Coordinates of C-alpha atoms in Angstrom, one line a residue:
X780 CA 79.6 187.2 120.6
X781 CA 78.8 183.4 120.3
X782 CA 82.6 183.0 118.7
X783 CA 83.9 183.2 122.2
X784 CA 83.5 180.5 124.5
X785 CA 84.2 180.5 128.1
X786 CA 86.9 178.1 129.4
X787 CA 87.3 178.5 132.8
X788 CA 85.4 180.7 135.6
X789 CA 86.6 180.9 139.0
X790 CA 85.2 182.6 142.0
X791 CA 87.2 183.6 144.7
X792 CA 85.3 185.2 147.8
X793 CA 86.8 186.5 151.1
X794 CA 84.4 187.5 153.6
X795 CA 86.0 189.4 156.8
X796 CA 84.2 191.8 159.2
X797 CA 80.9 192.3 157.2
X798 CA 82.6 192.6 154.1
X799 CA 83.2 190.6 151.1
X800 CA 85.9 191.0 148.2
X801 CA 85.0 188.8 145.3
X802 CA 87.6 188.4 142.7
X803 CA 87.0 186.6 138.9
X804 CA 89.1 184.5 137.3
X805 CA 88.0 183.8 133.8
X806 CA 89.4 182.6 130.6
X807 CA 87.6 182.9 127.3
X808 CA 88.6 181.5 123.9
X809 CA 88.4 182.5 120.4
X810 CA 87.6 179.6 118.1
X811 CA 87.4 181.6 114.9
X812 CA 90.5 181.9 112.6
X813 CA 90.1 185.7 113.0
X814 CA 91.1 188.4 115.2
X815 CA 88.0 189.4 117.2
X816 CA 87.2 192.5 119.6
X817 CA 85.4 191.2 122.5
X818 CA 82.6 192.7 124.5
X819 CA 82.0 191.2 128.1
X820 CA 79.0 192.4 130.3
X821 CA 79.2 191.8 134.0
X822 CA 76.2 192.6 136.6
X823 CA 77.6 193.6 140.0
X824 CA 75.9 194.1 143.2
X825 CA 74.5 197.2 143.2
X826 CA 76.6 198.6 146.3
X827 CA 79.9 197.1 145.1
X828 CA 82.9 198.9 144.2
X829 CA 85.4 197.6 141.8
X830 CA 89.0 197.6 142.8
X831 CA 90.7 195.7 140.4
X832 CA 90.9 194.7 136.6
X833 CA 93.9 192.8 135.0
X834 CA 94.3 190.9 132.0
X835 CA 96.9 188.1 131.0
X836 CA 99.1 189.3 128.0
X837 CA 101.8 187.2 126.6
X838 CA 101.6 185.1 130.2
X839 CA 102.3 188.4 132.2
X840 CA 99.5 189.8 134.5
X841 CA 98.8 193.7 133.6
X842 CA 96.8 195.6 135.7
X843 CA 94.4 197.6 133.9
X844 CA 93.2 201.2 134.8
X845 CA 89.7 202.1 135.8
X846 CA 88.9 205.2 133.5
X847 CA 86.4 207.7 133.3
X848 CA 84.1 207.2 130.3
X849 CA 84.9 209.3 127.6
X850 CA 88.6 209.3 128.4
X851 CA 88.4 205.6 128.4
X852 CA 87.3 205.2 125.0
X853 CA 89.6 207.7 123.5
X854 CA 92.4 205.6 125.2
X855 CA 91.2 202.7 123.7
X856 CA 90.7 203.9 120.1
X857 CA 94.3 205.3 120.6
X858 CA 95.7 201.7 121.8
X859 CA 93.7 200.0 119.1
X860 CA 95.4 202.1 116.5
X861 CA 99.1 201.1 118.0
X862 CA 97.8 197.4 118.5
X863 CA 98.6 197.1 122.1
X864 CA 96.3 195.4 124.1
X865 CA 93.9 197.3 126.3
X866 CA 91.1 196.4 128.6
X867 CA 88.1 199.0 128.8
X868 CA 85.4 199.2 131.4
X869 CA 82.2 201.1 130.8
X870 CA 79.4 201.4 133.2
X871 CA 76.2 200.5 131.2
X872 CA 74.1 201.3 134.2
X873 CA 74.3 201.6 137.8
X874 CA 75.4 197.7 138.4
X875 CA 76.3 196.2 135.1
X876 CA 79.8 197.4 133.6
X877 CA 80.9 196.4 130.0
X878 CA 84.4 195.6 128.8
X879 CA 85.9 195.5 125.7
X880 CA 88.8 193.6 124.9
X881 CA 91.1 193.8 121.5
X882 CA 92.7 192.1 120.2
X883 CA 91.4 188.5 120.6
X884 CA 94.0 186.6 118.7
X885 CA 92.6 183.6 116.6
X886 CA 92.5 180.4 118.0
X887 CA 93.8 181.6 121.6
X888 CA 92.6 182.2 125.2
X889 CA 92.1 185.6 126.9
X890 CA 92.4 185.6 130.8
X891 CA 91.1 188.2 132.8
X892 CA 90.8 188.9 136.5
X893 CA 88.7 191.4 138.5
X894 CA 87.9 192.2 141.9
X895 CA 85.5 194.0 143.4
X896 CA 84.3 194.8 147.2
X897 CA 81.1 195.2 149.1
X898 CA 79.5 195.5 152.6
X899 CA 77.1 192.4 153.3
X900 CA 73.8 192.4 154.7
X901 CA 73.4 190.9 158.2
X902 CA 70.1 189.9 160.0
X903 CA 69.4 187.7 162.8
X904 CA 73.3 187.3 163.5
X905 CA 73.4 185.9 159.5
X906 CA 75.2 187.4 156.9
X907 CA 74.1 187.0 153.4
X908 CA 76.6 186.8 150.2
X909 CA 75.2 186.6 146.5
X910 CA 77.0 186.7 143.3
X911 CA 74.9 187.6 140.7
X912 CA 74.4 185.1 137.5
X913 CA 73.0 187.2 134.5
X914 CA 76.1 186.6 132.2
X915 CA 75.9 186.9 128.8
X916 CA 78.2 183.8 127.8
X917 CA 76.8 180.1 127.2
X918 CA 78.0 177.5 129.4
X919 CA 81.5 177.6 131.2
X920 CA 83.3 174.7 130.7
X921 CA 85.1 174.4 134.2
X922 CA 83.3 176.9 136.7
X923 CA 84.3 176.9 140.6
X924 CA 83.7 178.9 143.6
X925 CA 86.2 179.0 146.9
X926 CA 84.5 181.3 150.0
X927 CA 86.7 182.0 152.9
X928 CA 85.0 183.4 156.0
X929 CA 87.6 184.9 158.1
X930 CA 87.0 183.4 161.8
X931 CA 83.9 181.3 160.8
X932 CA 85.1 178.1 161.7
X933 CA 82.2 176.4 163.8
X934 CA 79.5 178.6 162.0
X935 CA 76.4 177.4 160.6
X936 CA 76.1 178.3 156.7
X937 CA 73.7 177.5 154.0
X938 CA 73.8 177.7 150.2
X939 CA 70.5 177.8 148.3
X940 CA 72.0 177.9 145.1
X941 CA 74.9 175.4 144.8
X942 CA 76.3 171.8 146.5
X943 CA 79.5 173.2 148.5
X944 CA 82.0 171.3 150.8
X945 CA 83.0 172.9 153.7
X946 CA 86.4 172.5 155.2
X947 CA 88.0 174.8 158.1
X948 CA 91.5 176.1 158.0
X949 CA 93.4 178.2 160.6
X950 CA 90.0 178.8 162.7
X951 CA 88.3 179.8 159.0
X952 CA 85.4 178.2 157.3
X953 CA 86.3 177.4 153.6
X954 CA 83.4 176.7 151.2
X955 CA 84.1 175.2 147.7
X956 CA 81.9 174.4 144.8
X957 CA 82.7 173.1 141.2
X958 CA 80.9 172.6 137.9
X959 CA 81.4 170.9 134.5
X960 CA 79.8 172.5 131.8
X961 CA 78.1 175.0 134.1
X962 CA 75.1 177.3 133.1
X963 CA 75.2 180.7 134.4
X964 CA 71.7 180.7 135.1
X965 CA 71.5 181.3 138.6
X966 CA 73.0 183.5 141.5
X967 CA 75.5 182.0 143.9
X968 CA 73.7 182.4 147.1
X969 CA 74.8 181.7 150.5
X970 CA 74.1 182.6 154.1
X971 CA 76.6 182.3 157.2
X972 CA 75.1 182.0 160.5
X973 CA 76.6 182.2 164.3
X974 CA 78.9 179.7 165.5
X975 CA 76.9 176.5 166.6
X976 CA 76.9 176.2 170.4
X977 CA 78.9 173.3 171.4
X978 CA 77.0 171.3 173.8

């Protein structure tokens, strides 16, 4: 719904041993003076497995269950009747899932955290990581990404999509990017290569 805006969208990526764990922390805002039911669509990489969905309720992080479609829908309707605060995930196709959130109170925020893991493609000693854009929301007020490549200090890296700042910590390579009023119109694409030989 166009009545919701996306205030914060932070991507945290941990890459280790050829696997990446991606955590998305996002905050929506309901501008209206009425209670809404929100539906959000997320594209995931085809080989990704979802590992976590959580939502802040009254300042506390509540873990959501991964439910089968039919059971989940019934549970959702039941909780809605009792006016509790569910998040419901539903697979739309192989790689996109849909999440229903109710209620989104008037003039208030809703913060949702989800994580997924995937094996990364590697070619010629380089790992490729891609975070899909394809989001149904408009611009994000505060967008940021933080990538940690375990043991990656000294590695060559390249992002075809975003300007990133590199730093090193305890042998790890850290890459950071931040944008204001960002359009979710392109994937975050990243390649990390072999260590640069010290001459």
